[in-house]
Tab-separated table of C-alpha atoms in Angstrom:
chain	number	residue	atom	x	y	z
A	1176	MET	CA	120.806	2.801	-40.603
A	1177	LEU	CA	123.014	1.460	-38.689
A	1178	ALA	CA	124.847	-1.976	-39.704
A	1179	GLY	CA	123.757	-5.009	-37.238
A	1180	SER	CA	128.031	-5.220	-36.407
A	1181	GLU	CA	127.231	-2.173	-34.397
A	1182	TYR	CA	123.976	-2.932	-32.642
A	1183	ASN	CA	126.220	-4.585	-29.700
A	1184	ALA	CA	124.599	-5.726	-26.123
A	1185	PRO	CA	126.125	-1.869	-24.940
A	1186	ASN	CA	124.254	0.527	-27.382
A	1187	ARG	CA	120.774	-2.417	-27.243
A	1188	GLU	CA	120.877	-1.136	-23.433
A	1189	ARG	CA	122.180	2.206	-23.577
A	1190	ARG	CA	118.851	2.507	-26.443
A	1191	ARG	CA	116.378	0.787	-24.196
A	1192	LYS	CA	117.193	2.934	-20.963
A	1193	LEU	CA	116.489	5.746	-23.568
A	1194	ILE	CA	113.062	4.650	-24.409
A	1195	ARG	CA	111.934	3.889	-20.588
A	1196	GLU	CA	113.147	7.699	-20.071
A	1197	THR	CA	111.692	9.673	-22.166
A	1198	LEU	CA	108.245	7.492	-21.520
A	1199	HIS	CA	109.136	8.573	-17.587
A	1200	ARG	CA	109.507	11.671	-18.652
A	1201	GLU	CA	106.805	11.989	-21.040
A	1202	GLY	CA	104.668	10.298	-17.901
A	1203	GLY	CA	101.839	8.362	-20.855
A	1204	LYS	CA	100.944	6.740	-23.963
A	1205	MET	CA	103.219	7.786	-26.523
A	1206	THR	CA	103.796	6.932	-31.291
A	1207	THR	CA	106.624	4.548	-31.793
A	1208	GLN	CA	107.137	7.860	-34.334
A	1209	ALA	CA	107.020	9.832	-30.471
A	1210	ILE	CA	109.293	7.332	-29.481
A	1211	HIS	CA	111.394	6.795	-32.370
A	1212	LEU	CA	112.087	10.733	-33.108
A	1213	ALA	CA	113.479	10.863	-28.978
A	1214	LEU	CA	115.833	8.595	-29.441
A	1215	GLN	CA	117.064	10.158	-32.652
A	1216	ALA	CA	119.017	12.856	-30.996
A	1217	SER	CA	121.873	10.063	-28.862
A	1218	TYR	CA	121.373	7.323	-32.171
A	1219	PRO	CA	120.603	9.157	-35.389
A	1220	ALA	CA	122.147	6.397	-37.422
A	1221	TYR	CA	119.026	3.599	-35.954
A	1222	CYS	CA	115.837	3.201	-38.278
A	1223	SER	CA	112.740	3.106	-37.032
A	1224	ARG	CA	112.783	-0.609	-37.672
A	1225	THR	CA	115.308	-0.831	-34.658
A	1226	THR	CA	112.857	0.830	-32.447
A	1227	ARG	CA	110.177	-0.907	-33.251
A	1228	ARG	CA	112.377	-3.737	-31.981
A	1229	ASP	CA	113.666	-2.260	-29.270
A	1230	LEU	CA	110.271	-1.849	-28.460
A	1231	VAL	CA	108.687	-5.405	-28.168
A	1232	ALA	CA	112.207	-6.356	-26.472
A	1233	LEU	CA	110.838	-4.093	-23.552
A	1234	VAL	CA	107.242	-5.336	-24.054
A	1235	LYS	CA	108.321	-9.220	-23.433
A	1236	GLN	CA	110.580	-8.093	-19.931
A	1237	LYS	CA	107.032	-6.791	-19.085
A	1238	VAL	CA	109.040	-2.936	-18.812
A	1239	ILE	CA	106.550	-1.712	-21.163
A	1240	LYS	CA	102.766	-2.820	-23.044
A	1241	GLU	CA	100.458	-1.438	-26.010
A	1242	VAL	CA	97.809	0.371	-25.379
A	1243	VAL	CA	94.686	0.102	-27.248
A	1244	THR	CA	93.898	3.774	-28.590
A	1245	ASP	CA	91.001	5.444	-30.684
A	1246	ASN	CA	93.061	7.723	-32.404
A	1247	GLU	CA	92.625	8.779	-36.402
A	1248	ASP	CA	95.031	7.899	-38.078
A	1249	GLY	CA	94.580	4.076	-37.074
A	1250	ARG	CA	97.981	2.586	-37.528
A	1251	ALA	CA	99.882	4.465	-34.706
A	1252	ARG	CA	101.060	2.241	-32.598
A	1253	TYR	CA	101.082	3.578	-28.715
A	1254	TRP	CA	103.356	2.249	-25.935
A	1255	ILE	CA	103.377	3.498	-21.859
A	1256	LEU	CA	105.244	2.558	-19.766
A	1257	ARG	CA	104.442	-0.263	-17.090
A	1258	ARG	CA	103.182	1.037	-13.213
A	1259	ALA	CA	106.321	-1.993	-11.634
A	1260	SER	CA	109.150	-0.091	-13.757
A	1261	LEU	CA	111.869	1.232	-12.011
A	1262	ASP	CA	114.813	3.385	-13.301
A	1263	LEU	CA	117.234	3.939	-10.560
A	1264	VAL	CA	120.173	6.867	-10.292
A	1265	LEU	CA	122.274	6.624	-7.343
A	1266	SER	CA	124.747	8.326	-5.710
A	1267	PRO	CA	128.476	6.562	-5.087
A	1268	ALA	CA	127.975	6.324	-1.973
A	1269	GLU	CA	124.425	4.807	-2.202
A	1270	SER	CA	125.627	2.710	-4.854
A	1271	MET	CA	128.992	1.303	-2.200
A	1272	THR	CA	126.293	0.599	-0.285
A	1273	LEU	CA	124.582	-1.625	-2.719
A	1274	THR	CA	127.336	-2.940	-3.527
A	1275	ALA	CA	128.548	-4.828	0.229
A	1276	MET	CA	124.603	-5.622	-0.103
A	1277	PHE	CA	124.940	-7.731	-3.111
A	1278	GLN	CA	128.916	-9.438	-1.361
A	1279	HIS	CA	126.459	-9.480	1.656
A	1280	ALA	CA	124.368	-11.891	-0.247
A	1281	GLU	CA	126.320	-13.791	-1.833
A	1282	CYS	CA	128.234	-14.909	1.237
A	1283	PHE	CA	124.710	-16.264	2.258
A	1284	GLY	CA	123.454	-18.867	-0.974
A	1285	PHE	CA	121.424	-15.136	-2.926
A	1286	ARG	CA	122.142	-16.064	-6.213
A	1287	ALA	CA	122.981	-12.129	-7.416
A	1288	ALA	CA	125.184	-12.571	-10.515
A	1289	THR	CA	122.285	-13.249	-12.874
A	1290	GLY	CA	119.234	-11.509	-14.975
A	1291	GLU	CA	118.764	-8.079	-14.597
A	1292	LEU	CA	120.716	-8.038	-10.578
A	1293	ALA	CA	123.882	-8.409	-12.842
A	1294	ALA	CA	123.357	-5.558	-14.754
A	1295	LEU	CA	122.406	-3.406	-11.405
A	1296	ARG	CA	125.911	-4.879	-9.442
A	1297	ASP	CA	127.764	-3.691	-12.387
A	1298	TYR	CA	125.338	-0.281	-13.029
A	1299	ALA	CA	126.332	0.112	-8.994
A	1300	ALA	CA	130.204	-1.460	-9.355
A	1301	ASP	CA	130.292	1.319	-13.014
A	1302	SER	CA	128.434	4.496	-10.441
A	1303	ILE	CA	131.470	4.332	-7.613
A	1304	ILE	CA	134.338	4.216	-10.035
A	1305	ALA	CA	132.638	6.769	-12.418
A	1306	GLY	CA	134.598	10.304	-11.532
A	1307	ALA	CA	137.142	8.577	-8.795
A	1308	ARG	CA	141.241	8.963	-7.956
A	1309	ARG	CA	140.283	5.756	-6.848
A	1310	ASN	CA	138.389	2.075	-7.661
A	1311	LEU	CA	137.454	0.381	-4.476
A	1312	VAL	CA	135.835	-2.357	-5.972
A	1313	ALA	CA	138.564	-3.212	-7.776
A	1314	GLU	CA	141.610	-2.816	-4.815
A	1315	GLY	CA	138.772	-4.759	-2.592
A	1316	ARG	CA	138.044	-2.027	-0.445
A	1317	ILE	CA	134.414	-2.541	0.587
A	1318	ARG	CA	134.387	-5.720	1.775
A	1319	THR	CA	131.285	-7.597	4.335
A	1320	GLY	CA	132.152	-10.919	6.202
A	1321	THR	CA	131.352	-12.367	9.185
A	1322	ARG	CA	132.936	-13.565	12.823
A	1323	PHE	CA	131.491	-17.115	12.367
A	1324	THR	CA	131.980	-20.004	9.914
A	1325	VAL	CA	129.868	-19.896	7.227
A	1326	LEU	CA	129.101	-22.954	5.437
A	1327	GLN	CA	128.749	-23.778	1.565
A	1328	PRO	CA	125.125	-22.588	0.656
A	1329	GLY	CA	123.659	-26.394	-0.811
A	1330	ASP	CA	123.984	-26.111	-4.526
A	1331	TYR	CA	120.847	-25.418	-5.231
A	1332	ASN	CA	118.619	-24.835	-9.695
A	1333	THR	CA	117.457	-21.796	-9.625
A	1334	GLU	CA	114.936	-22.920	-11.816
A	1335	HIS	CA	113.231	-24.402	-9.112
A	1336	LEU	CA	113.146	-21.212	-7.251
A	1337	GLN	CA	112.493	-19.437	-10.526
A	1338	THR	CA	109.178	-22.025	-10.167
A	1339	ILE	CA	108.632	-21.861	-7.298
A	1340	GLN	CA	108.328	-18.291	-7.324
A	1341	ASP	CA	105.957	-17.854	-9.645
A	1342	ALA	CA	103.890	-19.988	-8.203
A	1343	MET	CA	103.308	-17.661	-5.547
A	1344	ARG	CA	103.330	-14.413	-7.117
A	1345	ASP	CA	100.062	-16.358	-8.951
A	1346	ASP	CA	99.047	-18.474	-6.428
A	1347	GLN	CA	99.433	-21.993	-7.644
A	1348	CYS	CA	100.095	-25.276	-6.718
A	1349	LEU	CA	102.986	-27.449	-6.634
A	1350	GLU	CA	104.567	-31.718	-7.904
A	1351	MET	CA	107.748	-31.840	-6.309
A	1352	VAL	CA	109.502	-34.777	-6.171
A	1353	TYR	CA	112.265	-34.121	-3.350
A	1354	ARG	CA	114.948	-35.909	-1.523
A	1355	PRO	CA	113.783	-36.065	2.319
A	1356	ARG	CA	116.892	-35.840	4.809
A	1357	ASP	CA	117.581	-39.114	6.389
A	1358	VAL	CA	116.807	-42.050	4.054
A	1359	GLY	CA	119.916	-42.629	1.742
A	1360	ALA	CA	118.464	-41.624	-2.445
A	1361	VAL	CA	114.679	-42.245	-1.752
A	1362	THR	CA	112.485	-39.624	-3.342
A	1363	CYS	CA	109.073	-38.635	-2.934
A	1364	THR	CA	106.214	-36.729	-4.382
A	1365	TYR	CA	104.263	-34.317	-2.956
A	1366	LEU	CA	101.443	-32.333	-3.993
A	1367	LEU	CA	101.684	-28.946	-1.481
A	1368	LYS	CA	100.600	-25.503	-1.464
A	1369	PRO	CA	103.940	-23.006	-1.249
A	1370	LEU	CA	103.444	-20.565	1.652
A	1371	ALA	CA	106.584	-18.043	2.556
A	1372	LEU	CA	110.048	-18.319	1.554
A	1373	SER	CA	113.208	-18.066	3.762
A	1374	TYR	CA	116.506	-16.640	2.926
A	1375	GLN	CA	118.699	-18.276	6.321
A	1376	ASP	CA	122.370	-19.577	7.324
A	1377	SER	CA	123.629	-20.271	3.401
A	1378	ASN	CA	120.804	-22.510	2.267
A	1379	ILE	CA	116.610	-21.717	1.442
A	1380	TYR	CA	114.175	-22.922	2.647
A	1381	LEU	CA	109.662	-23.888	1.381
A	1382	SER	CA	108.045	-23.619	4.346
A	1383	ALA	CA	104.348	-25.480	2.135
A	1384	TYR	CA	101.151	-27.054	3.314
A	1385	VAL	CA	101.518	-30.450	1.738
A	1386	ALA	CA	98.286	-31.705	0.474
A	1387	SER	CA	99.060	-35.514	-0.334
A	1388	GLU	CA	102.328	-37.564	-0.725
A	1389	GLU	CA	103.056	-40.091	-3.709
A	1390	TRP	CA	106.338	-43.161	-1.775
A	1391	LEU	CA	107.523	-45.879	-3.932
A	1392	PRO	CA	106.591	-49.303	-3.489
A	1393	GLY	CA	107.846	-50.067	0.022
A	1394	GLN	CA	109.421	-46.768	0.664
A	1395	ALA	CA	106.566	-45.224	2.561
A	1396	PRO	CA	108.060	-44.761	6.372
A	1397	GLU	CA	104.797	-46.421	8.407
A	1398	ASP	CA	102.608	-44.630	10.809
A	1399	GLY	CA	103.576	-42.984	13.876
A	1400	ALA	CA	107.173	-42.653	12.878
A	1401	ALA	CA	109.847	-39.630	12.853
A	1402	ARG	CA	110.546	-37.239	9.910
A	1403	GLY	CA	113.851	-36.185	8.883
A	1404	LYS	CA	114.540	-32.732	9.509
A	1405	TYR	CA	112.991	-30.509	7.128
A	1406	SER	CA	110.695	-33.408	4.958
A	1407	SER	CA	107.347	-34.076	5.031
A	1408	ASN	CA	105.508	-34.384	8.518
A	1409	GLY	CA	103.069	-36.439	6.793
A	1410	PRO	CA	99.995	-35.881	4.923
A	1411	GLY	CA	97.706	-31.949	5.411
A	1412	THR	CA	101.176	-30.590	7.752
A	1413	THR	CA	102.852	-27.918	6.805
A	1414	CYS	CA	106.599	-28.156	7.084
A	1415	ALA	CA	110.519	-26.495	6.003
A	1416	LEU	CA	111.779	-28.119	3.087
A	1417	MET	CA	115.514	-27.500	1.596
A	1418	LEU	CA	115.542	-26.096	-2.395
A	1419	HIS	CA	118.979	-28.113	-2.592
A	1420	ARG	CA	117.210	-31.630	-1.628
A	1421	VAL	CA	114.411	-30.282	-4.943
A	1422	VAL	CA	114.708	-33.440	-7.838
A	1423	SER	CA	111.963	-32.354	-10.012
A	1424	VAL	CA	109.291	-29.216	-9.818
A	1425	ARG	CA	106.042	-28.328	-12.007
A	1426	THR	CA	103.101	-25.984	-11.809
A	1427	THR	CA	99.758	-28.268	-11.073
A	1428	VAL	CA	96.362	-27.279	-11.467
A	1429	ALA	CA	95.198	-28.684	-7.773
A	1430	ASN	CA	93.023	-26.519	-6.416
A	1431	ILE	CA	94.921	-26.312	-2.151
A	1432	ALA	CA	93.018	-23.912	0.139
A	1433	GLU	CA	96.087	-22.714	2.594
A	1434	PRO	CA	95.735	-23.814	5.620
A	1435	ALA	CA	93.475	-21.356	8.463
A	1436	GLY	CA	94.884	-18.681	10.027
A	1437	TYR	CA	98.780	-19.673	8.278
A	1438	ASP	CA	100.865	-16.519	9.399
A	1439	PRO	CA	104.599	-16.921	8.375
A	1440	GLY	CA	106.348	-15.028	11.318
A	1441	SER	CA	103.931	-17.807	13.701
A	1442	PRO	CA	105.553	-19.904	16.737
A	1443	GLN	CA	104.228	-22.682	14.822
A	1444	ALA	CA	105.756	-22.048	11.333
A	1445	GLN	CA	108.875	-20.906	12.522
A	1446	ARG	CA	109.556	-24.646	14.603
A	1447	ASP	CA	109.325	-25.985	10.823
A	1448	LEU	CA	112.092	-23.876	9.493
A	1449	ILE	CA	114.613	-23.661	13.267
A	1450	THR	CA	114.264	-25.069	16.600
A	1451	LEU	CA	112.321	-23.825	18.701
A	1452	HIS	CA	112.636	-24.651	23.114
A	1453	GLY	CA	109.651	-24.044	24.370
A	1454	ASP	CA	105.684	-22.000	23.445
A	1455	GLY	CA	106.951	-18.312	23.636
A	1456	PRO	CA	110.230	-16.251	24.943
A	1457	VAL	CA	112.156	-16.817	28.257
A	1458	GLU	CA	112.798	-14.492	30.842
A	1459	LEU	CA	116.988	-14.860	30.415
A	1460	LYS	CA	119.479	-14.084	32.747
A	1461	LEU	CA	123.603	-14.191	32.481
A	1462	ARG	CA	126.454	-13.332	34.068
A	1463	LEU	CA	128.796	-11.800	31.504
A	1464	SER	CA	131.980	-11.252	31.341
A	1465	PRO	CA	134.577	-7.401	30.869
A	1466	ASN	CA	135.231	-9.078	27.320
A	1467	LEU	CA	131.167	-9.205	26.657
A	1468	HIS	CA	130.123	-6.831	28.640
A	1469	ASN	CA	131.284	-4.747	26.307
A	1470	ARG	CA	130.739	-6.289	22.876
A	1471	LEU	CA	127.054	-6.022	24.146
A	1472	THR	CA	126.687	-3.125	25.162
A	1473	GLU	CA	127.933	-2.324	22.014
A	1474	ASN	CA	125.762	-5.147	19.767
A	1475	PRO	CA	122.551	-5.906	21.885
A	1476	LEU	CA	121.380	-9.496	22.557
A	1477	SER	CA	117.606	-7.792	22.300
A	1478	ALA	CA	115.880	-4.843	22.435
A	1479	ASP	CA	114.152	-5.122	25.957
A	1480	GLN	CA	117.739	-6.586	27.223
A	1481	LEU	CA	118.796	-4.717	30.943
A	1482	ILE	CA	122.787	-4.893	31.929
A	1483	THR	CA	123.285	-4.700	35.835
A	1484	GLN	CA	125.506	-4.885	38.262
A	1485	ASP	CA	125.911	-6.427	41.096
A	1486	ARG	CA	129.167	-7.701	43.739
A	1487	HIS	CA	130.404	-10.306	41.156
A	1488	GLY	CA	129.675	-8.950	37.834
A	1489	TRP	CA	127.309	-7.705	34.918
A	1490	VAL	CA	124.444	-9.816	34.564
A	1491	LEU	CA	121.976	-8.754	31.619
A	1492	THR	CA	118.293	-9.841	31.533
A	1493	CYS	CA	115.813	-10.215	28.658
A	1494	GLN	CA	113.730	-12.614	26.938
A	1495	LEU	CA	114.131	-14.373	24.136
A	1496	ASN	CA	112.939	-17.488	22.124
A	1497	ASP	CA	114.968	-20.271	23.782
A	1498	SER	CA	116.097	-21.919	19.950
A	1499	GLN	CA	118.637	-23.115	18.340
A	1500	GLY	CA	121.081	-20.556	17.785
A	1501	LEU	CA	120.763	-18.950	21.625
A	1502	ARG	CA	121.895	-21.993	21.938
A	1503	LEU	CA	124.898	-22.286	19.502
A	1504	PHE	CA	125.859	-18.679	20.808
A	1505	LEU	CA	125.634	-19.731	24.073
A	1506	LEU	CA	127.536	-22.520	23.527
A	1507	SER	CA	130.486	-21.086	21.466
A	1508	ASN	CA	130.481	-17.604	24.174
A	1509	ALA	CA	130.934	-19.581	26.872
A	1510	ALA	CA	133.856	-19.038	28.252
A	1511	ASP	CA	132.545	-15.605	28.875
A	1512	ILE	CA	128.512	-15.965	30.006
A	1513	GLU	CA	126.765	-17.960	32.719
A	1514	VAL	CA	123.420	-19.121	32.112
A	1515	LEU	CA	122.135	-18.209	36.039
A	1516	ALA	CA	118.200	-18.994	34.696
A	1517	PRO	CA	116.066	-19.936	32.878
A	1518	ALA	CA	116.956	-23.807	34.489
A	1519	ASP	CA	116.418	-26.152	32.077
A	1520	LEU	CA	118.792	-24.213	29.400
A	1521	ARG	CA	121.590	-23.243	32.171
A	1522	ALA	CA	121.311	-27.693	32.297
A	1523	TYR	CA	121.557	-27.952	29.288
A	1524	VAL	CA	124.529	-25.718	28.771
A	1525	CYS	CA	125.996	-27.495	31.647
A	1526	GLY	CA	125.675	-30.843	30.287
A	1527	LYS	CA	126.268	-30.554	26.461
A	1528	LEU	CA	129.928	-28.432	28.336
A	1529	HIS	CA	130.488	-32.096	29.900
A	1530	GLU	CA	130.964	-33.698	26.761
A	1531	ALA	CA	132.886	-31.365	25.539
A	1532	LEU	CA	135.164	-31.795	28.160
A	1533	GLU	CA	135.387	-35.152	28.046
A	1534	ARG	CA	135.891	-35.441	24.445
A	1535	TYR	CA	138.945	-33.201	25.351
A	1536	LYS	CA	139.907	-35.158	27.562
A	1537	CYS	CA	142.012	-37.863	26.286
A	1538	PRO	CA	144.856	-36.800	23.879
A	1539	ALA	CA	144.353	-36.817	20.071
A	1540	ASP	CA	144.446	-40.554	18.498
């Protein structure tokens, strides 16, 4: 038997990975003894008690499960790989792509350096380095980014996220203490049905149906009063809530039905998450500078865009939702874009540019 001090984390993880591979090759159930014998070639110094400990740990991780079977030896215990278990062998090229995905996700608020995700990220880094002449990871040769300024992610509690994820998987409801926007330090308790999670703009949002609210005396909003965005819209309505504004959350035995016909991709559901103007796509017509014509030819604004040329230059037409994102794009490229249609969108951009010019007329104080 190997000394306990030498049964370290790397050895433990390698043994457990080998158990998964052994069960995968078998394609069915195996006894503890058969699994232990399969490990002996690589780990002869460990006793069967260590193998049993590894098997119990893998059951707790829901990687394998024990099965009951009729057999001559009633003392034998059988184990089988769960269908959800997956062992990956990535090529260096695939590992480079995965490393870039982790980097990009972390820029937008995903916490990928925890648990098995951290192990997967480390595996990808090791795969890139193995047999290579250069350490591309250490040299920072794999990079992701954006030309735009990215806000720092909201500081949410990972345990809150896990509670919400587990509730959604088990179709449970939640009791949540939340800090609504625009009401200072006031909190409210929501009884809600979680509907969807949205990862966008450095934050995580929960789309939910709020069945009831519980405010402290004197703090409830007046009937008909405007609610702050990313707060409850009132009992009996859907909304989008920010995870970093959650004070506490727990599952509840309450049975709240999901709204009939709920579709997380519908304009109604999306309107809780982003600002949408109108009920559907608009016929967009833009005049482009040569610089933006080059950019939008290589990276189209939409899949159905059409670019033509007239005596004044390049004209782009397409169908898009008139959203907050589109308006920010138009304003940030205002020197290279003229909105020709629709008229109300042209008027909006014109008004915002006039406001900006007024601010810049005088020298800064």
